Amino acid sequence: MKALVTGASSGIGRDIARILSKKGYNLVLVARDKEKLNQLKQELEKNKVNIEVITADLSVEENCKELHKQVGEVDLLVNNAGFGDCGNFTKTSLNKEISMIQTNIIAYHILTKLYLIDMKAKNSGKILNVASIAGFMPGPLMATYYATKAYIVSLSESIREELKKEKSKIQISILCPGPVSTNFNKIANVKFHIREANSEKVAKYAINKLEKGNFYIIPGIDVKMAKIGAKLVPARFTSKITYIVQKRKIET
């Protein structure tokens, strides 16, 4: 079995890679931090699996296409690379937001499409798109990030229905955690005032539910309730609540 994991140098991606290596997967690990990737490779090779590391900036469209050409077919694609930002929409960096859209949306889109085509040819394979509970609600003060995750949720839901109609054996799933203790917070310039999930526990939960065939993978009862609330409560009220929560995150 062979899996490709993007954003594998830290956080959820790193912990998913650790779990998959113990399950016997040969891995292709992708991120921008070569040093961290090599450290992880040395760690995971102790599990007697083949580990390949690829240093790539997936915010560049051509790098995503080249990655697919370089790696070839996989049994499992884990789209995990991504980052966020926090602040008033008119004050946050446009360049950072464009890079976020390219990483959080364009890279996911390209890799999902190209690898899904491969999987359809053999009618087998799994795709795990790491989204967020943010994908189910508006996110004032993190507007661009929430919008990118909403794209991933919608895209994956649509693909799932297409696969069901085709009676395909290919599985697509989305991981939608709440706040997780990772390097995300530093990059996004936020600090959470609510409980953060442990990335290792989130990764274990994700792979367990993936193997059971779940589409929505939502760790934690509080996060599950947040998804339900986002569906039931009108967006104008959800926006007010989210604004209050996000306001507390912004570092001063």
PDB file of C-alpha atoms in Angstrom:
ATOM      1  CA  MET A   1       0.000   0.000   0.000  1.00  0.00           C
ATOM      2  CA  LYS A   2       1.202   3.480  -0.854  1.00  0.00           C
ATOM      3  CA  ALA A   3       0.026   6.817   0.570  1.00  0.00           C
ATOM      4  CA  LEU A   4       0.821  10.418  -0.317  1.00  0.00           C
ATOM      5  CA  VAL A   5       0.584  12.881   2.582  1.00  0.00           C
ATOM      6  CA  THR A   6       0.907  16.616   2.013  1.00  0.00           C
ATOM      7  CA  GLY A   7       1.733  19.008   4.830  1.00  0.00           C
ATOM      8  CA  ALA A   8       3.550  16.083   6.436  1.00  0.00           C
ATOM      9  CA  SER A   9       6.288  17.940   8.299  1.00  0.00           C
ATOM     10  CA  SER A  10       4.198  18.784  11.387  1.00  0.00           C
ATOM     11  CA  GLY A  11       0.830  18.559  13.108  1.00  0.00           C
ATOM     12  CA  ILE A  12      -1.952  16.356  11.794  1.00  0.00           C
ATOM     13  CA  GLY A  13      -0.092  15.444   8.599  1.00  0.00           C
ATOM     14  CA  ARG A  14       2.957  14.250  10.519  1.00  0.00           C
ATOM     15  CA  ASP A  15       0.840  12.224  12.943  1.00  0.00           C
ATOM     16  CA  ILE A  16      -1.205  10.660  10.153  1.00  0.00           C
ATOM     17  CA  ALA A  17       2.064   9.636   8.492  1.00  0.00           C
ATOM     18  CA  ARG A  18       3.217   8.002  11.731  1.00  0.00           C
ATOM     19  CA  ILE A  19       0.026   5.993  12.005  1.00  0.00           C
ATOM     20  CA  LEU A  20       0.062   4.908   8.359  1.00  0.00           C
ATOM     21  CA  SER A  21       3.686   3.765   8.599  1.00  0.00           C
ATOM     22  CA  LYS A  22       2.772   1.494  11.515  1.00  0.00           C
ATOM     23  CA  LYS A  23       0.001   0.038   9.355  1.00  0.00           C
ATOM     24  CA  GLY A  24       2.527  -0.893   6.682  1.00  0.00           C
ATOM     25  CA  TYR A  25       1.998   1.922   4.190  1.00  0.00           C
ATOM     26  CA  ASN A  26       4.895   3.032   2.037  1.00  0.00           C
ATOM     27  CA  LEU A  27       4.781   6.808   2.198  1.00  0.00           C
ATOM     28  CA  VAL A  28       5.492   9.858   0.088  1.00  0.00           C
ATOM     29  CA  LEU A  29       5.788  12.825   2.433  1.00  0.00           C
ATOM     30  CA  VAL A  30       5.434  16.335   1.031  1.00  0.00           C
ATOM     31  CA  ALA A  31       6.076  19.710   2.665  1.00  0.00           C
ATOM     32  CA  ARG A  32       8.288  22.761   2.330  1.00  0.00           C
ATOM     33  CA  ASP A  33      10.512  22.022   5.338  1.00  0.00           C
ATOM     34  CA  LYS A  34      13.159  19.590   4.094  1.00  0.00           C
ATOM     35  CA  GLU A  35      14.857  19.212   7.473  1.00  0.00           C
ATOM     36  CA  LYS A  36      11.667  18.210   9.278  1.00  0.00           C
ATOM     37  CA  LEU A  37      10.728  15.815   6.480  1.00  0.00           C
ATOM     38  CA  ASN A  38      14.097  14.072   6.688  1.00  0.00           C
ATOM     39  CA  GLN A  39      13.800  13.791  10.461  1.00  0.00           C
ATOM     40  CA  LEU A  40      10.383  12.199  10.068  1.00  0.00           C
ATOM     41  CA  LYS A  41      11.705   9.875   7.376  1.00  0.00           C
ATOM     42  CA  GLN A  42      14.413   8.566   9.705  1.00  0.00           C
ATOM     43  CA  GLU A  43      11.814   7.987  12.404  1.00  0.00           C
ATOM     44  CA  LEU A  44       9.326   6.174  10.186  1.00  0.00           C
ATOM     45  CA  GLU A  45      11.848   3.958   8.408  1.00  0.00           C
ATOM     46  CA  LYS A  46      12.174   2.087  11.710  1.00  0.00           C
ATOM     47  CA  ASN A  47       8.747   0.643  10.872  1.00  0.00           C
ATOM     48  CA  LYS A  48      10.326  -1.172   7.891  1.00  0.00           C
ATOM     49  CA  VAL A  49       8.460   0.801   5.224  1.00  0.00           C
ATOM     50  CA  ASN A  50       9.697   2.823   2.269  1.00  0.00           C
ATOM     51  CA  ILE A  51       9.666   6.570   2.857  1.00  0.00           C
ATOM     52  CA  GLU A  52      10.170   9.154   0.123  1.00  0.00           C
ATOM     53  CA  VAL A  53      10.331  12.859   0.919  1.00  0.00           C
ATOM     54  CA  ILE A  54       9.572  15.605  -1.577  1.00  0.00           C
ATOM     55  CA  THR A  55      10.178  19.243  -0.791  1.00  0.00           C
ATOM     56  CA  ALA A  56       7.596  21.321  -2.630  1.00  0.00           C
ATOM     57  CA  ASP A  57       5.613  24.529  -2.296  1.00  0.00           C
ATOM     58  CA  LEU A  58       2.103  23.457  -3.205  1.00  0.00           C
ATOM     59  CA  SER A  59       0.900  27.043  -3.497  1.00  0.00           C
ATOM     60  CA  VAL A  60       2.494  26.857  -6.967  1.00  0.00           C
ATOM     61  CA  GLU A  61       0.133  25.182  -9.421  1.00  0.00           C
ATOM     62  CA  GLU A  62       2.863  23.576 -11.535  1.00  0.00           C
ATOM     63  CA  ASN A  63       4.408  21.998  -8.440  1.00  0.00           C
ATOM     64  CA  CYS A  64       1.131  20.156  -7.783  1.00  0.00           C
ATOM     65  CA  LYS A  65       1.010  18.813 -11.325  1.00  0.00           C
ATOM     66  CA  GLU A  66       4.680  17.832 -11.179  1.00  0.00           C
ATOM     67  CA  LEU A  67       4.104  16.066  -7.861  1.00  0.00           C
ATOM     68  CA  HIS A  68       1.465  13.869  -9.474  1.00  0.00           C
ATOM     69  CA  LYS A  69       3.772  13.028 -12.366  1.00  0.00           C
ATOM     70  CA  GLN A  70       6.636  12.255 -10.005  1.00  0.00           C
ATOM     71  CA  VAL A  71       4.734  10.087  -7.545  1.00  0.00           C
ATOM     72  CA  GLY A  72       2.304   8.247  -9.806  1.00  0.00           C
ATOM     73  CA  GLU A  73      -0.557   6.111  -8.513  1.00  0.00           C
ATOM     74  CA  VAL A  74      -1.281   5.858  -4.783  1.00  0.00           C
ATOM     75  CA  ASP A  75      -3.776   3.891  -2.712  1.00  0.00           C
ATOM     76  CA  LEU A  76      -4.426   6.789  -0.342  1.00  0.00           C
ATOM     77  CA  LEU A  77      -4.152  10.536  -0.874  1.00  0.00           C
ATOM     78  CA  VAL A  78      -4.128  12.729   2.236  1.00  0.00           C
ATOM     79  CA  ASN A  79      -4.580  16.377   1.302  1.00  0.00           C
ATOM     80  CA  ASN A  80      -3.465  18.170   4.437  1.00  0.00           C
ATOM     81  CA  ALA A  81      -1.237  21.105   3.430  1.00  0.00           C
ATOM     82  CA  GLY A  82      -2.743  24.445   4.398  1.00  0.00           C
ATOM     83  CA  PHE A  83      -2.651  27.484   6.666  1.00  0.00           C
ATOM     84  CA  GLY A  84      -4.807  30.357   7.888  1.00  0.00           C
ATOM     85  CA  ASP A  85      -4.747  33.996   8.908  1.00  0.00           C
ATOM     86  CA  CYS A  86      -6.734  36.092  11.342  1.00  0.00           C
ATOM     87  CA  GLY A  87      -7.842  39.701  11.223  1.00  0.00           C
ATOM     88  CA  ASN A  88     -10.261  42.149   9.643  1.00  0.00           C
ATOM     89  CA  PHE A  89     -10.615  41.357   5.936  1.00  0.00           C
ATOM     90  CA  THR A  90      -9.487  44.829   4.841  1.00  0.00           C
ATOM     91  CA  LYS A  91      -6.379  44.682   7.033  1.00  0.00           C
ATOM     92  CA  THR A  92      -5.022  41.183   6.390  1.00  0.00           C
ATOM     93  CA  SER A  93      -2.310  40.612   3.785  1.00  0.00           C
ATOM     94  CA  LEU A  94      -3.641  40.142   0.253  1.00  0.00           C
ATOM     95  CA  ASN A  95      -0.509  38.254  -0.794  1.00  0.00           C
ATOM     96  CA  LYS A  96      -0.841  35.877   2.149  1.00  0.00           C
ATOM     97  CA  GLU A  97      -4.511  35.305   1.332  1.00  0.00           C
ATOM     98  CA  ILE A  98      -3.755  34.548  -2.313  1.00  0.00           C
ATOM     99  CA  SER A  99      -1.106  32.043  -1.208  1.00  0.00           C
ATOM    100  CA  MET A 100      -3.664  30.574   1.224  1.00  0.00           C
ATOM    101  CA  ILE A 101      -6.233  30.146  -1.547  1.00  0.00           C
ATOM    102  CA  GLN A 102      -3.626  28.527  -3.777  1.00  0.00           C
ATOM    103  CA  THR A 103      -2.551  26.117  -1.015  1.00  0.00           C
ATOM    104  CA  ASN A 104      -5.898  25.422   0.662  1.00  0.00           C
ATOM    105  CA  ILE A 105      -7.995  25.249  -2.509  1.00  0.00           C
ATOM    106  CA  ILE A 106      -6.021  25.017  -5.748  1.00  0.00           C
ATOM    107  CA  ALA A 107      -3.563  22.377  -4.509  1.00  0.00           C
ATOM    108  CA  TYR A 108      -6.391  20.262  -3.047  1.00  0.00           C
ATOM    109  CA  HIS A 109      -8.383  20.626  -6.250  1.00  0.00           C
ATOM    110  CA  ILE A 110      -5.525  19.629  -8.555  1.00  0.00           C
ATOM    111  CA  LEU A 111      -4.357  16.661  -6.495  1.00  0.00           C
ATOM    112  CA  THR A 112      -7.877  15.400  -5.815  1.00  0.00           C
ATOM    113  CA  LYS A 113      -8.748  15.554  -9.504  1.00  0.00           C
ATOM    114  CA  LEU A 114      -5.560  13.968 -10.844  1.00  0.00           C
ATOM    115  CA  TYR A 115      -5.426  11.156  -8.310  1.00  0.00           C
ATOM    116  CA  LEU A 116      -9.159  10.510  -8.559  1.00  0.00           C
ATOM    117  CA  ILE A 117      -8.728   9.964 -12.295  1.00  0.00           C
ATOM    118  CA  ASP A 118      -6.016   7.398 -11.506  1.00  0.00           C
ATOM    119  CA  MET A 119      -8.208   5.713  -8.914  1.00  0.00           C
ATOM    120  CA  LYS A 120     -11.168   5.527 -11.282  1.00  0.00           C
ATOM    121  CA  ALA A 121      -9.016   3.654 -13.787  1.00  0.00           C
ATOM    122  CA  LYS A 122      -8.601   0.823 -11.273  1.00  0.00           C
ATOM    123  CA  ASN A 123     -11.833   1.468  -9.307  1.00  0.00           C
ATOM    124  CA  SER A 124     -10.062   1.568  -5.956  1.00  0.00           C
ATOM    125  CA  GLY A 125      -8.422   4.064  -3.635  1.00  0.00           C
ATOM    126  CA  LYS A 126      -9.130   6.518  -0.859  1.00  0.00           C
ATOM    127  CA  ILE A 127      -8.887  10.286  -0.552  1.00  0.00           C
ATOM    128  CA  LEU A 128      -8.860  12.092   2.784  1.00  0.00           C
ATOM    129  CA  ASN A 129      -9.282  15.844   2.471  1.00  0.00           C
ATOM    130  CA  VAL A 130      -8.424  17.659   5.688  1.00  0.00           C
ATOM    131  CA  ALA A 131     -11.008  20.423   6.008  1.00  0.00           C
ATOM    132  CA  SER A 132     -12.260  21.959   9.257  1.00  0.00           C
ATOM    133  CA  ILE A 133     -15.418  22.618  11.212  1.00  0.00           C
ATOM    134  CA  ALA A 134     -14.864  26.110   9.777  1.00  0.00           C
ATOM    135  CA  GLY A 135     -16.086  24.750   6.458  1.00  0.00           C
ATOM    136  CA  PHE A 136     -19.687  24.622   7.711  1.00  0.00           C
ATOM    137  CA  MET A 137     -20.096  28.247   8.812  1.00  0.00           C
ATOM    138  CA  PRO A 138     -19.176  31.857   8.047  1.00  0.00           C
ATOM    139  CA  GLY A 139     -15.966  33.073   9.675  1.00  0.00           C
ATOM    140  CA  PRO A 140     -15.689  36.802  10.206  1.00  0.00           C
ATOM    141  CA  LEU A 141     -12.119  37.816  11.130  1.00  0.00           C
ATOM    142  CA  MET A 142     -10.886  34.619   9.436  1.00  0.00           C
ATOM    143  CA  ALA A 143     -12.976  35.108   6.305  1.00  0.00           C
ATOM    144  CA  THR A 144     -10.564  33.731   3.721  1.00  0.00           C
ATOM    145  CA  TYR A 145      -9.592  30.661   5.740  1.00  0.00           C
ATOM    146  CA  TYR A 146     -13.218  29.709   6.459  1.00  0.00           C
ATOM    147  CA  ALA A 147     -14.073  30.207   2.792  1.00  0.00           C
ATOM    148  CA  THR A 148     -11.247  27.901   1.674  1.00  0.00           C
ATOM    149  CA  LYS A 149     -12.470  25.149   3.982  1.00  0.00           C
ATOM    150  CA  ALA A 150     -16.064  25.612   2.795  1.00  0.00           C
ATOM    151  CA  TYR A 151     -14.775  24.992  -0.734  1.00  0.00           C
ATOM    152  CA  ILE A 152     -13.160  21.719   0.320  1.00  0.00           C
ATOM    153  CA  VAL A 153     -16.311  20.568   2.117  1.00  0.00           C
ATOM    154  CA  SER A 154     -18.538  21.377  -0.859  1.00  0.00           C
ATOM    155  CA  LEU A 155     -16.159  19.886  -3.423  1.00  0.00           C
ATOM    156  CA  SER A 156     -15.786  16.650  -1.457  1.00  0.00           C
ATOM    157  CA  GLU A 157     -19.539  16.333  -0.842  1.00  0.00           C
ATOM    158  CA  SER A 158     -20.171  16.720  -4.558  1.00  0.00           C
ATOM    159  CA  ILE A 159     -17.532  14.162  -5.545  1.00  0.00           C
ATOM    160  CA  ARG A 160     -18.936  11.713  -3.007  1.00  0.00           C
ATOM    161  CA  GLU A 161     -22.368  11.872  -4.647  1.00  0.00           C
ATOM    162  CA  GLU A 162     -20.866  11.367  -8.108  1.00  0.00           C
ATOM    163  CA  LEU A 163     -18.999   8.287  -6.869  1.00  0.00           C
ATOM    164  CA  LYS A 164     -22.165   6.917  -5.225  1.00  0.00           C
ATOM    165  CA  LYS A 165     -24.150   7.296  -8.455  1.00  0.00           C
ATOM    166  CA  GLU A 166     -21.393   5.480 -10.338  1.00  0.00           C
ATOM    167  CA  LYS A 167     -21.372   2.713  -7.693  1.00  0.00           C
ATOM    168  CA  SER A 168     -17.648   3.327  -7.427  1.00  0.00           C
ATOM    169  CA  LYS A 169     -15.474   1.541  -4.893  1.00  0.00           C
ATOM    170  CA  ILE A 170     -13.419   4.696  -4.391  1.00  0.00           C
ATOM    171  CA  GLN A 171     -13.845   6.408  -1.027  1.00  0.00           C
ATOM    172  CA  ILE A 172     -13.561  10.122  -0.307  1.00  0.00           C
ATOM    173  CA  SER A 173     -13.698  11.490   3.249  1.00  0.00           C
ATOM    174  CA  ILE A 174     -13.267  14.851   4.935  1.00  0.00           C
ATOM    175  CA  LEU A 175     -11.631  15.422   8.299  1.00  0.00           C
ATOM    176  CA  CYS A 176     -13.277  18.377  10.050  1.00  0.00           C
ATOM    177  CA  PRO A 177     -11.667  19.073  13.430  1.00  0.00           C
ATOM    178  CA  GLY A 178     -12.079  22.104  15.626  1.00  0.00           C
ATOM    179  CA  PRO A 179      -9.005  23.875  17.040  1.00  0.00           C
ATOM    180  CA  VAL A 180      -5.990  21.549  17.114  1.00  0.00           C
ATOM    181  CA  SER A 181      -2.689  22.174  18.868  1.00  0.00           C
ATOM    182  CA  THR A 182      -0.361  22.546  15.853  1.00  0.00           C
ATOM    183  CA  ASN A 183       1.901  25.106  14.174  1.00  0.00           C
ATOM    184  CA  PHE A 184      -1.259  26.476  12.501  1.00  0.00           C
ATOM    185  CA  ASN A 185      -1.838  28.938  15.347  1.00  0.00           C
ATOM    186  CA  LYS A 186       1.543  30.634  14.932  1.00  0.00           C
ATOM    187  CA  ILE A 187       1.148  31.006  11.179  1.00  0.00           C
ATOM    188  CA  ALA A 188      -2.435  32.240  11.499  1.00  0.00           C
ATOM    189  CA  ASN A 189      -1.432  34.732  14.219  1.00  0.00           C
ATOM    190  CA  VAL A 190      -4.061  33.515  16.662  1.00  0.00           C
ATOM    191  CA  LYS A 191      -4.278  32.111  20.155  1.00  0.00           C
ATOM    192  CA  PHE A 192      -7.225  29.982  21.181  1.00  0.00           C
ATOM    193  CA  HIS A 193      -9.068  30.526  24.454  1.00  0.00           C
ATOM    194  CA  ILE A 194     -10.888  27.213  24.168  1.00  0.00           C
ATOM    195  CA  ARG A 195      -9.663  23.646  24.476  1.00  0.00           C
ATOM    196  CA  GLU A 196      -7.462  22.517  21.618  1.00  0.00           C
ATOM    197  CA  ALA A 197      -7.445  18.903  20.481  1.00  0.00           C
ATOM    198  CA  ASN A 198      -4.242  16.869  20.462  1.00  0.00           C
ATOM    199  CA  SER A 199      -3.077  16.352  16.872  1.00  0.00           C
ATOM    200  CA  GLU A 200      -2.019  12.751  17.529  1.00  0.00           C
ATOM    201  CA  LYS A 201      -5.480  11.871  18.859  1.00  0.00           C
ATOM    202  CA  VAL A 202      -7.127  13.627  15.922  1.00  0.00           C
ATOM    203  CA  ALA A 203      -4.927  11.678  13.497  1.00  0.00           C
ATOM    204  CA  LYS A 204      -5.738   8.338  15.159  1.00  0.00           C
ATOM    205  CA  TYR A 205      -9.444   9.128  15.105  1.00  0.00           C
ATOM    206  CA  ALA A 206      -9.223  10.163  11.452  1.00  0.00           C
ATOM    207  CA  ILE A 207      -7.551   6.979  10.246  1.00  0.00           C
ATOM    208  CA  ASN A 208      -9.888   4.817  12.340  1.00  0.00           C
ATOM    209  CA  LYS A 209     -12.972   6.439  10.820  1.00  0.00           C
ATOM    210  CA  LEU A 210     -11.421   6.468   7.344  1.00  0.00           C
ATOM    211  CA  GLU A 211     -10.930   2.716   7.541  1.00  0.00           C
ATOM    212  CA  LYS A 212     -14.575   2.325   8.578  1.00  0.00           C
ATOM    213  CA  GLY A 213     -15.687   4.210   5.483  1.00  0.00           C
ATOM    214  CA  ASN A 214     -16.981   7.384   7.147  1.00  0.00           C
ATOM    215  CA  PHE A 215     -17.366  10.450   4.963  1.00  0.00           C
ATOM    216  CA  TYR A 216     -17.656  13.110   7.683  1.00  0.00           C
ATOM    217  CA  ILE A 217     -14.877  12.606  10.220  1.00  0.00           C
ATOM    218  CA  ILE A 218     -15.486  15.019  13.084  1.00  0.00           C
ATOM    219  CA  PRO A 219     -13.444  14.497  16.276  1.00  0.00           C
ATOM    220  CA  GLY A 220     -15.102  15.524  19.546  1.00  0.00           C
ATOM    221  CA  ILE A 221     -18.715  15.815  20.664  1.00  0.00           C
ATOM    222  CA  ASP A 222     -18.387  19.593  20.977  1.00  0.00           C
ATOM    223  CA  VAL A 223     -17.275  19.881  17.355  1.00  0.00           C
ATOM    224  CA  LYS A 224     -20.092  17.572  16.216  1.00  0.00           C
ATOM    225  CA  MET A 225     -22.565  19.820  18.028  1.00  0.00           C
ATOM    226  CA  ALA A 226     -21.032  22.867  16.361  1.00  0.00           C
ATOM    227  CA  LYS A 227     -21.664  21.297  12.937  1.00  0.00           C
ATOM    228  CA  ILE A 228     -25.279  20.590  13.828  1.00  0.00           C
ATOM    229  CA  GLY A 229     -25.707  24.109  15.159  1.00  0.00           C
ATOM    230  CA  ALA A 230     -24.228  25.599  11.999  1.00  0.00           C
ATOM    231  CA  LYS A 231     -26.863  23.776   9.951  1.00  0.00           C
ATOM    232  CA  LEU A 232     -29.799  24.738  12.170  1.00  0.00           C
ATOM    233  CA  VAL A 233     -28.965  28.332  13.117  1.00  0.00           C
ATOM    234  CA  PRO A 234     -29.337  31.065  10.464  1.00  0.00           C
ATOM    235  CA  ALA A 235     -26.012  32.318   9.084  1.00  0.00           C
ATOM    236  CA  ARG A 236     -26.558  35.851  10.387  1.00  0.00           C
ATOM    237  CA  PHE A 237     -26.591  34.511  13.960  1.00  0.00           C
ATOM    238  CA  THR A 238     -23.737  32.094  13.377  1.00  0.00           C
ATOM    239  CA  SER A 239     -21.684  35.010  12.057  1.00  0.00           C
ATOM    240  CA  LYS A 240     -22.286  36.999  15.231  1.00  0.00           C
ATOM    241  CA  ILE A 241     -21.190  34.093  17.423  1.00  0.00           C
ATOM    242  CA  THR A 242     -18.149  33.341  15.272  1.00  0.00           C
ATOM    243  CA  TYR A 243     -17.122  36.996  15.293  1.00  0.00           C
ATOM    244  CA  ILE A 244     -17.080  37.038  19.102  1.00  0.00           C
ATOM    245  CA  VAL A 245     -15.015  33.831  19.217  1.00  0.00           C
ATOM    246  CA  GLN A 246     -12.563  35.050  16.568  1.00  0.00           C
ATOM    247  CA  LYS A 247     -12.198  38.443  18.202  1.00  0.00           C
ATOM    248  CA  ARG A 248     -10.774  36.753  21.290  1.00  0.00           C
ATOM    249  CA  LYS A 249      -8.188  34.931  19.203  1.00  0.00           C
ATOM    250  CA  ILE A 250      -6.483  37.946  17.682  1.00  0.00           C
ATOM    251  CA  GLU A 251      -3.161  38.597  19.344  1.00  0.00           C
ATOM    252  CA  THR A 252      -2.679  42.129  20.516  1.00  0.00           C
TER     253      THR A 252
END
